[in-house]
Amino acid sequence: MTCEDVRRFIPLLQYGEISFDEEESVHAHLAACTACADEMQREQTIHRALDHRELDPSAFFLRNCRDQLAGAIEAERAQAPRYATWWQGVTAAFSGSAFSFSFVRPVGALALIALGFLGARMMPLGGPLGIQSAGLVDPANARVRFVEAGPRGGVQLVVDETRQRVISGRLDDSHIRALLLSAAKDPNDPGLRGESMEILKSRTESDEIRNALIYALQHDANDGVRLKALEGLKPYAAAADVRKALSQVLLTDANPGLRVQAVDLLVQNPNEGHIIGVLQELMVREDNPYIRLQSEKALRQMKASIETY
Amino acid sequence: LDGKIGAIALATQTAARMDEAALIRAAQKGDAAAFEQLVRAYDQSVLRLALNLLRSQEDANDIYQEAFLRVYRNLNSFRFDCSFHTWLYRIVTNLCLDHLRKRKVRKEEPTVITTSEGPLDRMDNVPEERAHGNPERKLLSNELKGRLEQVLAGLTPRERMVFEMRHYQGMRLRSIGEVLGTSEEAAKNCLFRATQKLRAALGDLV
């Protein structure tokens, strides 16, 4: 094995990624060749240097990530319960195990009665298999789930229908709240998100609602919705999760109006270590003179340097 | 004795895999506790990978959230034709690669900045991540640290990814290839190129 071969193998040897025979040959060569042995030592020094730069997420950081994920998943779950198949969803709704809405059973029973009644009305008199006319459903509001060819050219379809219902209730009702939280994340309708946010922001004493507001503040694409979320979070400007979201707004939000409000809220309670880094970063990248002024003032109050060097 | 220990280890691994399969099936049926257990089994290593790759807590958190939300949304499409670890890491590495590529395009500020007192890693301002600070770390010359960061930032996203997974996550090249949808040999070449670049850039300092 030549010196060139050995030097090619050295980095892979460090990772134990060469074969047993190759490793034997490399070690035999290193024992006899000082230049390659030096090269091996250099490689080991680089490895140690690399090891020292490794970052381990702190327990606090991990917990924050987990909490945020739990909130996001809860919001998803509120939006649409997940089942392996659509049929599981139907059965779960009626079994009551996965879907705890107590009103589902009576409503389901009534729906079945209504379906039977309608079915009887719609069934053609001479149809032995009960294959119905497709005129029953509006194709724009329906989704075909299952299709089966019937005898004599007929066809049987299983269809999900979307129907509008008016539901009234108070925000104390968890079902109403879940629907509102779901509407607050509707990706297709910023108006609906804004209206939902307007209602939700009056009930920020609930963790669930506060998390939804924080999520909207950080992720909603619409400036108006983010602004409403920020307004709702104002009473909690001293809470760690809210401050974290405000810091993110300050550093990443493109809307200067939101950034101005965020800096005002953050500097109300400036005596925190992590805020210094955010404010110093702002001094480097922020163009808005008011935000720069507020940041500078807060940094001076905290006796921190104005910029990072 | 070795044989006995090996058998016990194999049995433990098999049991763990069976437990995981049961957890996945339960989570697929909508069991929230099972999903949480699955997340907790992997989330620390996912977060560590993202944090070390991106050197930013905010970006690492974004990757974490997006990866596990995708897992949540798509768990029903997981068909056990690869390990859950491989499936999850495919999602995570794709997200991280996208992020690294965007960073290259945007030419974002590197984590290392040059100051009058030499290169400074901005991640050093992040509170000490380990439970006990490592005094040896402080002895490492600023110049070497700075140079390391610069070289790593200069690697291609794929080289960086392979390097991180091999060096910091301790994954075998075969698994890395599987995750990245490439061969073990291609992953090995990537790792080799990354180490060559490191050696070339740091040669005069070590």
Coordinates of C-alpha atoms in Angstrom, one line a residue:
Chain A
M1 CA 0.0 0.0 0.0
T2 CA 1.5 3.4 -1.0
C3 CA 1.5 6.6 1.0
E4 CA -1.1 8.0 -1.4
D5 CA -3.4 5.1 -0.8
V6 CA -3.0 5.3 3.0
R7 CA -3.8 9.1 3.0
R8 CA -6.9 8.4 1.1
F9 CA -7.9 5.8 3.7
I10 CA -7.0 7.9 6.8
P11 CA -10.3 9.9 7.0
L12 CA -12.4 6.8 6.4
L13 CA -10.4 4.9 8.9
Q14 CA -11.3 7.5 11.5
Y15 CA -14.9 6.7 10.9
G16 CA -14.4 2.9 10.7
E17 CA -15.7 2.9 7.2
I18 CA -13.0 0.7 5.6
S19 CA -12.8 -3.1 5.4
F20 CA -10.9 -5.2 8.0
D21 CA -8.2 -6.0 5.5
E22 CA -7.7 -2.4 4.4
E23 CA -7.5 -1.3 8.0
E24 CA -4.8 -3.9 8.7
S25 CA -2.8 -2.7 5.8
V26 CA -3.1 1.0 6.8
H27 CA -2.0 0.2 10.3
A28 CA 1.0 -1.8 9.1
H29 CA 1.9 1.1 6.8
L30 CA 1.5 3.7 9.6
A31 CA 3.8 1.8 11.9
A32 CA 6.6 2.0 9.3
C33 CA 6.0 5.5 7.8
T34 CA 6.5 8.6 9.9
A35 CA 5.1 11.0 7.4
C36 CA 1.8 9.1 7.2
A37 CA 1.7 8.7 10.9
D38 CA 2.0 12.5 11.2
E39 CA -0.8 12.8 8.7
M40 CA -2.9 10.5 10.9
Q41 CA -2.2 12.6 13.9
R42 CA -3.3 15.8 12.1
E43 CA -6.5 14.0 11.1
Q44 CA -7.1 13.1 14.7
T45 CA -6.5 16.7 15.8
I46 CA -9.1 17.9 13.3
H47 CA -11.5 15.3 14.6
R48 CA -11.1 16.5 18.1
A49 CA -11.6 20.1 17.0
L50 CA -14.8 19.0 15.2
D51 CA -16.0 17.2 18.3
H52 CA -15.6 20.4 20.4
R53 CA -17.9 22.4 18.1
E54 CA -20.8 20.0 18.6
L55 CA -23.9 21.6 20.0
D56 CA -26.4 19.7 22.2
P57 CA -29.9 21.1 22.3
S58 CA -30.5 22.2 25.9
A59 CA -33.4 20.6 27.9
F60 CA -35.1 24.0 27.9
F61 CA -34.8 24.3 24.1
L62 CA -36.1 20.8 23.6
R63 CA -39.0 21.4 25.9
N64 CA -39.9 24.5 24.0
C65 CA -39.8 22.7 20.7
R66 CA -42.0 19.9 22.1
D67 CA -44.5 22.3 23.5
Q68 CA -44.8 24.2 20.3
L69 CA -45.2 20.9 18.3
A70 CA -47.9 19.8 20.7
G71 CA -49.8 23.0 20.1
A72 CA -49.4 22.7 16.4
I73 CA -50.6 19.1 16.4
E74 CA -53.5 19.9 18.7
A75 CA -54.5 22.6 16.2
E76 CA -54.3 20.1 13.3
R77 CA -56.3 17.6 15.3
A78 CA -59.0 20.2 16.0
Q79 CA -59.1 20.9 12.3
A80 CA -59.4 17.3 11.1
P81 CA -59.4 14.2 13.2
R82 CA -57.1 11.6 11.5
Y83 CA -58.1 8.0 10.8
A84 CA -56.3 5.4 8.8
T85 CA -59.4 5.1 6.6
W86 CA -62.5 7.1 6.1
W87 CA -64.6 4.2 7.4
Q88 CA -62.6 4.3 10.7
G89 CA -63.5 7.9 11.0
V90 CA -67.2 7.1 10.6
T91 CA -67.1 4.2 13.1
A92 CA -65.0 6.2 15.6
A93 CA -67.5 9.0 15.5
F94 CA -70.2 6.6 16.5
S95 CA -68.2 4.5 18.9
G96 CA -67.4 7.5 21.1
S97 CA -63.9 6.2 21.9
A98 CA -61.9 8.5 19.8
F99 CA -64.4 11.2 19.4
S100 CA -65.7 12.4 22.6
F101 CA -68.5 14.7 21.5
S102 CA -71.4 13.6 23.5
F103 CA -73.9 14.9 21.0
V104 CA -72.6 12.8 18.1
R105 CA -74.6 9.7 19.0
P106 CA -78.1 11.2 19.0
V107 CA -77.2 13.3 16.0
G108 CA -75.9 10.2 14.2
A109 CA -79.0 8.3 15.1
L110 CA -81.2 11.1 13.7
A111 CA -79.1 11.3 10.6
L112 CA -79.5 7.5 10.0
I113 CA -83.3 7.9 10.4
A114 CA -83.3 10.8 8.0
L115 CA -81.1 8.9 5.6
G116 CA -83.5 5.9 5.6
F117 CA -86.5 8.2 5.1
L118 CA -84.9 10.0 2.2
G119 CA -83.6 6.8 0.8
A120 CA -87.0 5.3 0.8
R121 CA -88.4 8.5 -0.9
M122 CA -85.7 8.5 -3.6
M123 CA -85.6 4.8 -4.4
P124 CA -87.1 4.1 -7.8
L125 CA -90.1 1.9 -7.4
G126 CA -88.9 -0.8 -9.7
G127 CA -85.2 -0.9 -8.6
P128 CA -84.4 -4.2 -6.9
L129 CA -80.9 -3.1 -5.8
G130 CA -81.8 0.4 -4.7
I131 CA -79.4 2.0 -7.1
Q132 CA -80.4 5.7 -7.0
S133 CA -80.3 8.6 -9.4
A134 CA -77.2 10.8 -9.2
G135 CA -79.5 13.8 -9.1
L136 CA -79.6 13.4 -5.3
V137 CA -76.2 15.1 -4.7
D138 CA -74.6 18.3 -6.0
P139 CA -71.3 17.2 -7.6
A140 CA -69.7 20.5 -6.7
N141 CA -70.2 19.7 -3.0
A142 CA -69.6 16.0 -3.0
R143 CA -66.6 13.7 -3.2
V144 CA -67.0 10.1 -4.5
R145 CA -65.3 7.7 -2.2
F146 CA -66.3 4.3 -3.7
V147 CA -67.6 3.1 -7.0
E148 CA -69.1 -0.3 -7.8
A149 CA -70.6 -1.5 -11.1
G150 CA -74.1 -2.9 -10.6
P151 CA -76.1 -5.3 -12.8
R152 CA -77.8 -4.1 -16.0
G153 CA -75.5 -1.2 -16.5
G154 CA -76.2 0.4 -13.1
V155 CA -73.6 1.8 -10.7
Q156 CA -73.4 2.3 -6.9
L157 CA -71.5 5.2 -5.5
V158 CA -70.5 6.1 -1.9
V159 CA -70.3 9.9 -1.7
D160 CA -69.1 12.3 1.0
E161 CA -71.4 15.4 0.9
T162 CA -70.5 18.8 2.2
R163 CA -73.5 20.5 3.8
Q164 CA -73.6 23.8 5.5
R165 CA -74.9 24.0 9.1
V166 CA -75.4 26.9 11.3
I167 CA -73.9 26.4 14.8
S168 CA -74.3 28.8 17.6
G169 CA -72.6 28.8 21.0
R170 CA -70.3 30.4 23.4
L171 CA -66.5 30.3 23.5
D172 CA -66.7 28.3 26.7
D173 CA -68.0 25.4 24.6
S174 CA -64.9 23.4 23.7
H175 CA -66.5 22.3 20.4
I176 CA -67.2 25.9 19.3
R177 CA -63.6 26.8 20.4
A178 CA -62.2 23.9 18.3
L179 CA -64.1 25.0 15.2
L180 CA -62.9 28.6 15.7
L181 CA -59.3 27.5 16.2
S182 CA -59.6 25.5 13.0
A183 CA -61.0 28.5 11.1
A184 CA -58.2 30.6 12.4
K185 CA -55.8 28.3 10.5
D186 CA -57.8 28.0 7.3
P187 CA -55.1 28.5 4.6
N188 CA -57.5 29.5 1.9
D189 CA -59.4 32.4 3.6
P190 CA -57.5 35.2 5.3
G191 CA -60.8 37.0 6.0
L192 CA -62.1 34.0 7.9
R193 CA -58.8 33.7 9.8
G194 CA -59.0 37.4 10.7
E195 CA -62.6 37.2 12.0
S196 CA -61.8 34.1 14.0
M197 CA -58.7 35.8 15.5
E198 CA -60.8 38.8 16.4
I199 CA -63.1 36.6 18.4
L200 CA -60.4 34.4 19.9
K201 CA -58.2 37.3 21.1
S202 CA -60.8 38.2 23.7
R203 CA -60.2 34.8 25.4
T204 CA -56.4 34.6 25.7
E205 CA -56.6 33.3 29.2
S206 CA -56.9 29.8 27.6
D207 CA -53.5 28.3 26.8
E208 CA -55.0 26.7 23.7
I209 CA -56.1 30.0 22.3
R210 CA -52.9 31.8 23.3
N211 CA -50.9 29.1 21.5
A212 CA -53.0 29.6 18.4
L213 CA -52.4 33.3 18.5
I214 CA -48.6 32.7 18.9
Y215 CA -48.7 30.4 16.0
A216 CA -50.6 32.9 13.8
L217 CA -48.2 35.7 14.8
Q218 CA -45.3 33.6 13.7
H219 CA -46.7 31.9 10.7
D220 CA -49.7 33.6 9.2
A221 CA -49.1 35.0 5.7
N222 CA -51.6 37.8 6.2
D223 CA -50.4 41.0 7.9
G224 CA -53.9 41.8 9.3
V225 CA -54.2 38.4 10.9
R226 CA -50.7 38.6 12.4
L227 CA -51.6 42.1 13.8
K228 CA -54.8 40.8 15.4
A229 CA -52.8 37.9 17.0
L230 CA -50.3 40.4 18.3
E231 CA -53.0 42.6 19.8
G232 CA -54.5 39.5 21.6
L233 CA -51.1 38.6 23.0
K234 CA -50.3 42.1 24.5
P235 CA -51.5 41.2 28.0
Y236 CA -49.0 38.3 28.0
A237 CA -46.0 40.3 26.8
A238 CA -44.0 39.2 29.8
A239 CA -44.6 35.5 29.2
A240 CA -41.6 33.6 27.8
D241 CA -43.4 32.0 24.9
V242 CA -44.9 35.3 23.8
R243 CA -41.6 37.1 24.1
K244 CA -39.9 34.4 22.0
A245 CA -42.6 34.9 19.3
L246 CA -42.1 38.7 19.6
S247 CA -38.4 38.3 19.1
Q248 CA -39.0 36.3 16.0
V249 CA -41.4 39.0 14.7
L250 CA -38.7 41.6 15.3
L251 CA -36.1 39.7 13.5
T252 CA -38.0 38.2 10.6
D253 CA -41.3 39.9 10.0
A254 CA -41.4 42.1 6.8
N255 CA -44.1 44.4 8.2
P256 CA -42.5 47.4 10.0
G257 CA -45.8 48.2 11.8
L258 CA -45.7 44.7 13.5
R259 CA -42.1 45.1 14.3
V260 CA -42.7 48.5 15.9
Q261 CA -45.4 47.0 18.1
A262 CA -43.2 44.0 18.9
V263 CA -40.3 46.1 20.0
D264 CA -42.5 48.3 22.2
L265 CA -43.8 45.2 24.0
L266 CA -40.4 43.6 24.3
V267 CA -38.6 46.6 25.8
Q268 CA -41.3 46.9 28.5
N269 CA -39.6 44.1 30.3
P270 CA -36.0 44.4 29.1
N271 CA -34.2 42.7 32.0
E272 CA -33.6 39.4 30.3
G273 CA -30.4 38.0 28.9
H274 CA -31.7 36.6 25.6
I275 CA -33.3 39.9 24.6
I276 CA -29.9 41.6 24.5
G277 CA -28.8 39.4 21.6
V278 CA -32.1 40.2 19.7
L279 CA -31.7 43.9 20.2
Q280 CA -28.1 43.9 19.2
E281 CA -28.9 41.9 16.1
L282 CA -31.6 44.6 15.4
M283 CA -29.0 47.3 15.6
V284 CA -27.1 45.6 12.8
R285 CA -30.0 44.7 10.5
E286 CA -33.0 47.0 11.2
D287 CA -33.6 50.0 8.9
N288 CA -36.6 51.5 10.8
P289 CA -35.3 54.4 12.9
Y290 CA -37.9 54.1 15.6
I291 CA -37.1 50.4 16.2
R292 CA -33.4 51.2 16.2
L293 CA -34.0 54.0 18.7
Q294 CA -36.1 51.8 21.0
S295 CA -33.5 49.0 20.8
E296 CA -30.6 51.3 21.6
K297 CA -32.5 52.8 24.5
A298 CA -33.2 49.4 26.0
L299 CA -29.6 48.2 25.5
R300 CA -28.4 51.3 27.3
Q301 CA -30.8 50.7 30.1
M302 CA -29.4 47.1 30.4
K303 CA -25.9 48.5 30.2
A304 CA -25.2 46.2 27.2
S305 CA -23.1 47.1 24.3
I306 CA -25.0 48.6 21.4
E307 CA -23.6 46.3 18.7
T308 CA -22.0 42.9 18.4
Y309 CA -18.4 42.9 17.2
Chain B
L1 CA -20.6 -15.2 27.4
D2 CA -20.2 -13.0 24.4
G3 CA -22.6 -15.1 22.5
K4 CA -25.1 -14.8 25.3
I5 CA -24.7 -11.0 25.5
G6 CA -25.1 -10.8 21.7
A7 CA -28.3 -12.8 21.9
I8 CA -29.7 -10.6 24.6
A9 CA -28.8 -7.5 22.6
L10 CA -30.4 -8.9 19.5
A11 CA -33.5 -9.9 21.5
T12 CA -33.7 -6.4 23.0
Q13 CA -33.3 -4.8 19.5
T14 CA -36.0 -7.0 18.1
A15 CA -38.3 -6.2 21.0
A16 CA -37.7 -2.5 20.5
R17 CA -38.5 -2.8 16.8
M18 CA -41.7 -4.6 17.6
D19 CA -42.6 -2.0 20.1
E20 CA -42.0 0.7 17.6
A21 CA -44.1 -1.1 15.0
A22 CA -46.9 -1.3 17.5
L23 CA -46.5 2.4 18.3
I24 CA -46.6 3.4 14.7
R25 CA -49.7 1.3 14.1
A26 CA -51.4 2.8 17.1
A27 CA -50.4 6.3 16.0
Q28 CA -51.8 5.6 12.5
K29 CA -55.1 4.8 14.2
G30 CA -55.1 8.2 15.8
D31 CA -53.6 7.3 19.2
A32 CA -52.1 10.7 20.3
A33 CA -50.0 9.1 23.2
A34 CA -48.4 6.7 20.8
F35 CA -47.5 9.5 18.4
E36 CA -46.0 11.5 21.3
Q37 CA -43.9 8.5 22.3
L38 CA -42.7 8.1 18.7
V39 CA -41.7 11.8 18.6
R40 CA -39.9 11.5 21.9
A41 CA -37.9 8.6 20.7
Y42 CA -36.4 10.6 17.9
D43 CA -36.8 14.3 18.4
Q44 CA -33.7 14.9 20.4
S45 CA -31.5 13.5 17.6
V46 CA -33.5 15.4 15.0
L47 CA -33.0 18.6 16.8
R48 CA -29.3 18.0 17.3
L49 CA -28.8 17.3 13.6
A50 CA -30.7 20.5 12.6
L51 CA -28.9 22.6 15.3
N52 CA -25.5 21.4 14.3
L53 CA -26.2 21.8 10.6
L54 CA -27.8 25.2 10.7
R55 CA -26.1 26.6 13.8
S56 CA -29.3 28.5 14.6
Q57 CA -31.8 27.6 17.3
E58 CA -34.6 29.3 15.4
D59 CA -33.9 27.5 12.1
A60 CA -33.4 24.2 14.0
N61 CA -36.8 24.7 15.7
D62 CA -38.4 25.4 12.3
I63 CA -37.0 22.1 10.9
Y64 CA -38.2 20.2 14.0
Q65 CA -41.7 21.6 13.8
E66 CA -42.1 21.1 10.0
A67 CA -40.5 17.6 10.1
F68 CA -42.8 16.2 12.8
L69 CA -45.9 17.9 11.4
R70 CA -45.1 16.2 8.1
V71 CA -44.7 12.9 10.0
Y72 CA -48.1 13.5 11.7
R73 CA -49.8 14.4 8.4
N74 CA -48.3 11.5 6.4
L75 CA -48.0 8.7 9.0
N76 CA -50.8 6.8 7.3
S77 CA -48.7 6.6 4.1
F78 CA -45.9 4.9 6.0
R79 CA -46.0 1.3 4.9
F80 CA -43.1 -0.3 6.8
D81 CA -41.1 -0.8 3.6
C82 CA -38.1 0.9 5.4
S83 CA -37.4 1.6 9.0
F84 CA -39.2 4.5 10.7
H85 CA -35.8 6.1 11.4
T86 CA -35.0 6.1 7.7
W87 CA -38.4 7.5 6.7
L88 CA -38.2 10.3 9.4
Y89 CA -34.6 11.1 8.4
R90 CA -35.6 11.4 4.8
I91 CA -38.1 14.1 5.7
V92 CA -35.6 15.8 8.0
T93 CA -32.6 15.7 5.6
N94 CA -34.8 17.0 2.7
L95 CA -35.9 19.9 4.8
C96 CA -32.4 20.7 6.0
L97 CA -31.0 20.4 2.4
D98 CA -33.6 22.8 1.2
H99 CA -32.7 25.2 4.0
L100 CA -29.0 24.9 3.2
R101 CA -29.6 25.4 -0.5
K102 CA -31.7 28.5 0.2
R103 CA -29.0 29.8 2.5
K104 CA -26.4 29.4 -0.3
V105 CA -28.7 31.3 -2.7
R106 CA -29.5 34.1 -0.2
K107 CA -25.8 34.1 0.9
E108 CA -27.0 34.5 4.5
E109 CA -24.6 35.8 7.1
P110 CA -22.3 32.9 8.2
T111 CA -22.4 32.0 11.9
V112 CA -18.7 32.9 12.0
I113 CA -17.9 36.6 11.6
T114 CA -14.5 38.2 11.4
T115 CA -13.8 40.6 14.2
S116 CA -10.8 42.7 15.1
E117 CA -9.9 39.9 17.7
G118 CA -10.2 37.1 15.1
P119 CA -13.1 35.0 13.9
L120 CA -16.1 34.7 16.3
D121 CA -18.7 32.0 16.2
R122 CA -22.0 33.7 17.0
M123 CA -23.3 30.4 18.3
D124 CA -20.8 30.9 21.2
N125 CA -23.2 33.5 22.5
V126 CA -25.9 30.9 22.8
P127 CA -26.0 29.7 26.4
E128 CA -23.7 26.6 26.9
E129 CA -25.7 23.7 25.5
R130 CA -24.0 20.9 27.4
A131 CA -24.9 20.1 31.0
H132 CA -21.3 20.7 32.0
G133 CA -19.2 23.1 30.0
N134 CA -16.2 21.5 28.4
P135 CA -13.0 23.3 29.4
E136 CA -11.1 21.8 26.5
R137 CA -13.4 23.5 24.1
K138 CA -12.2 26.9 25.4
L139 CA -8.6 26.0 24.8
L140 CA -9.3 25.5 21.1
S141 CA -7.8 28.4 19.3
N142 CA -10.3 30.9 17.9
E143 CA -8.6 30.8 14.6
L144 CA -9.0 27.0 14.3
K145 CA -12.7 27.3 15.3
G146 CA -13.3 30.1 12.9
R147 CA -11.6 28.3 10.1
L148 CA -13.6 25.1 10.8
E149 CA -16.9 27.0 10.6
Q150 CA -15.8 28.6 7.3
V151 CA -14.8 25.4 5.7
L152 CA -18.0 23.6 6.9
A153 CA -20.1 26.5 5.6
G154 CA -18.3 26.2 2.3
L155 CA -19.1 22.5 1.8
T156 CA -21.9 21.7 -0.6
P157 CA -25.2 21.0 1.1
R158 CA -24.9 17.2 0.4
E159 CA -21.3 17.1 1.6
R160 CA -22.3 18.9 4.7
M161 CA -25.3 16.6 5.3
V162 CA -23.2 13.4 4.9
F163 CA -20.5 14.8 7.1
E164 CA -22.9 15.8 9.9
M165 CA -24.7 12.5 9.9
R166 CA -21.5 10.5 9.9
H167 CA -19.5 12.6 12.3
Y168 CA -22.1 13.9 14.8
Q169 CA -24.9 11.4 14.5
G170 CA -22.7 8.4 14.1
M171 CA -24.7 7.0 11.3
R172 CA -23.1 4.4 9.0
L173 CA -22.5 5.4 5.4
R174 CA -25.0 2.7 4.3
S175 CA -27.8 4.2 6.3
I176 CA -26.8 7.7 5.2
G177 CA -27.0 6.5 1.6
E178 CA -30.4 5.0 2.3
V179 CA -31.7 8.2 3.8
L180 CA -30.4 10.4 1.0
G181 CA -31.6 8.0 -1.7
T182 CA -28.1 7.2 -2.9
S183 CA -25.5 4.4 -2.7
E184 CA -23.1 3.8 0.2
E185 CA -20.3 4.4 -2.3
A186 CA -21.7 7.9 -3.2
A187 CA -22.1 8.7 0.5
K188 CA -18.5 7.6 1.0
N189 CA -17.2 9.9 -1.8
C190 CA -19.2 12.8 -0.3
L191 CA -17.6 12.2 3.1
F192 CA -14.2 11.8 1.5
R193 CA -14.5 15.1 -0.3
A194 CA -15.7 16.9 2.9
T195 CA -12.7 15.6 4.9
Q196 CA -10.3 16.5 2.1
K197 CA -11.6 20.1 2.1
L198 CA -11.3 20.2 5.9
R199 CA -7.8 18.9 5.8
A200 CA -6.7 21.3 3.0
A201 CA -8.1 24.3 4.8
L202 CA -6.8 23.4 8.3
G203 CA -3.5 21.8 7.3
D204 CA -1.4 24.7 8.4
L205 CA -3.1 25.0 11.8
V206 CA -2.8 21.4 13.0

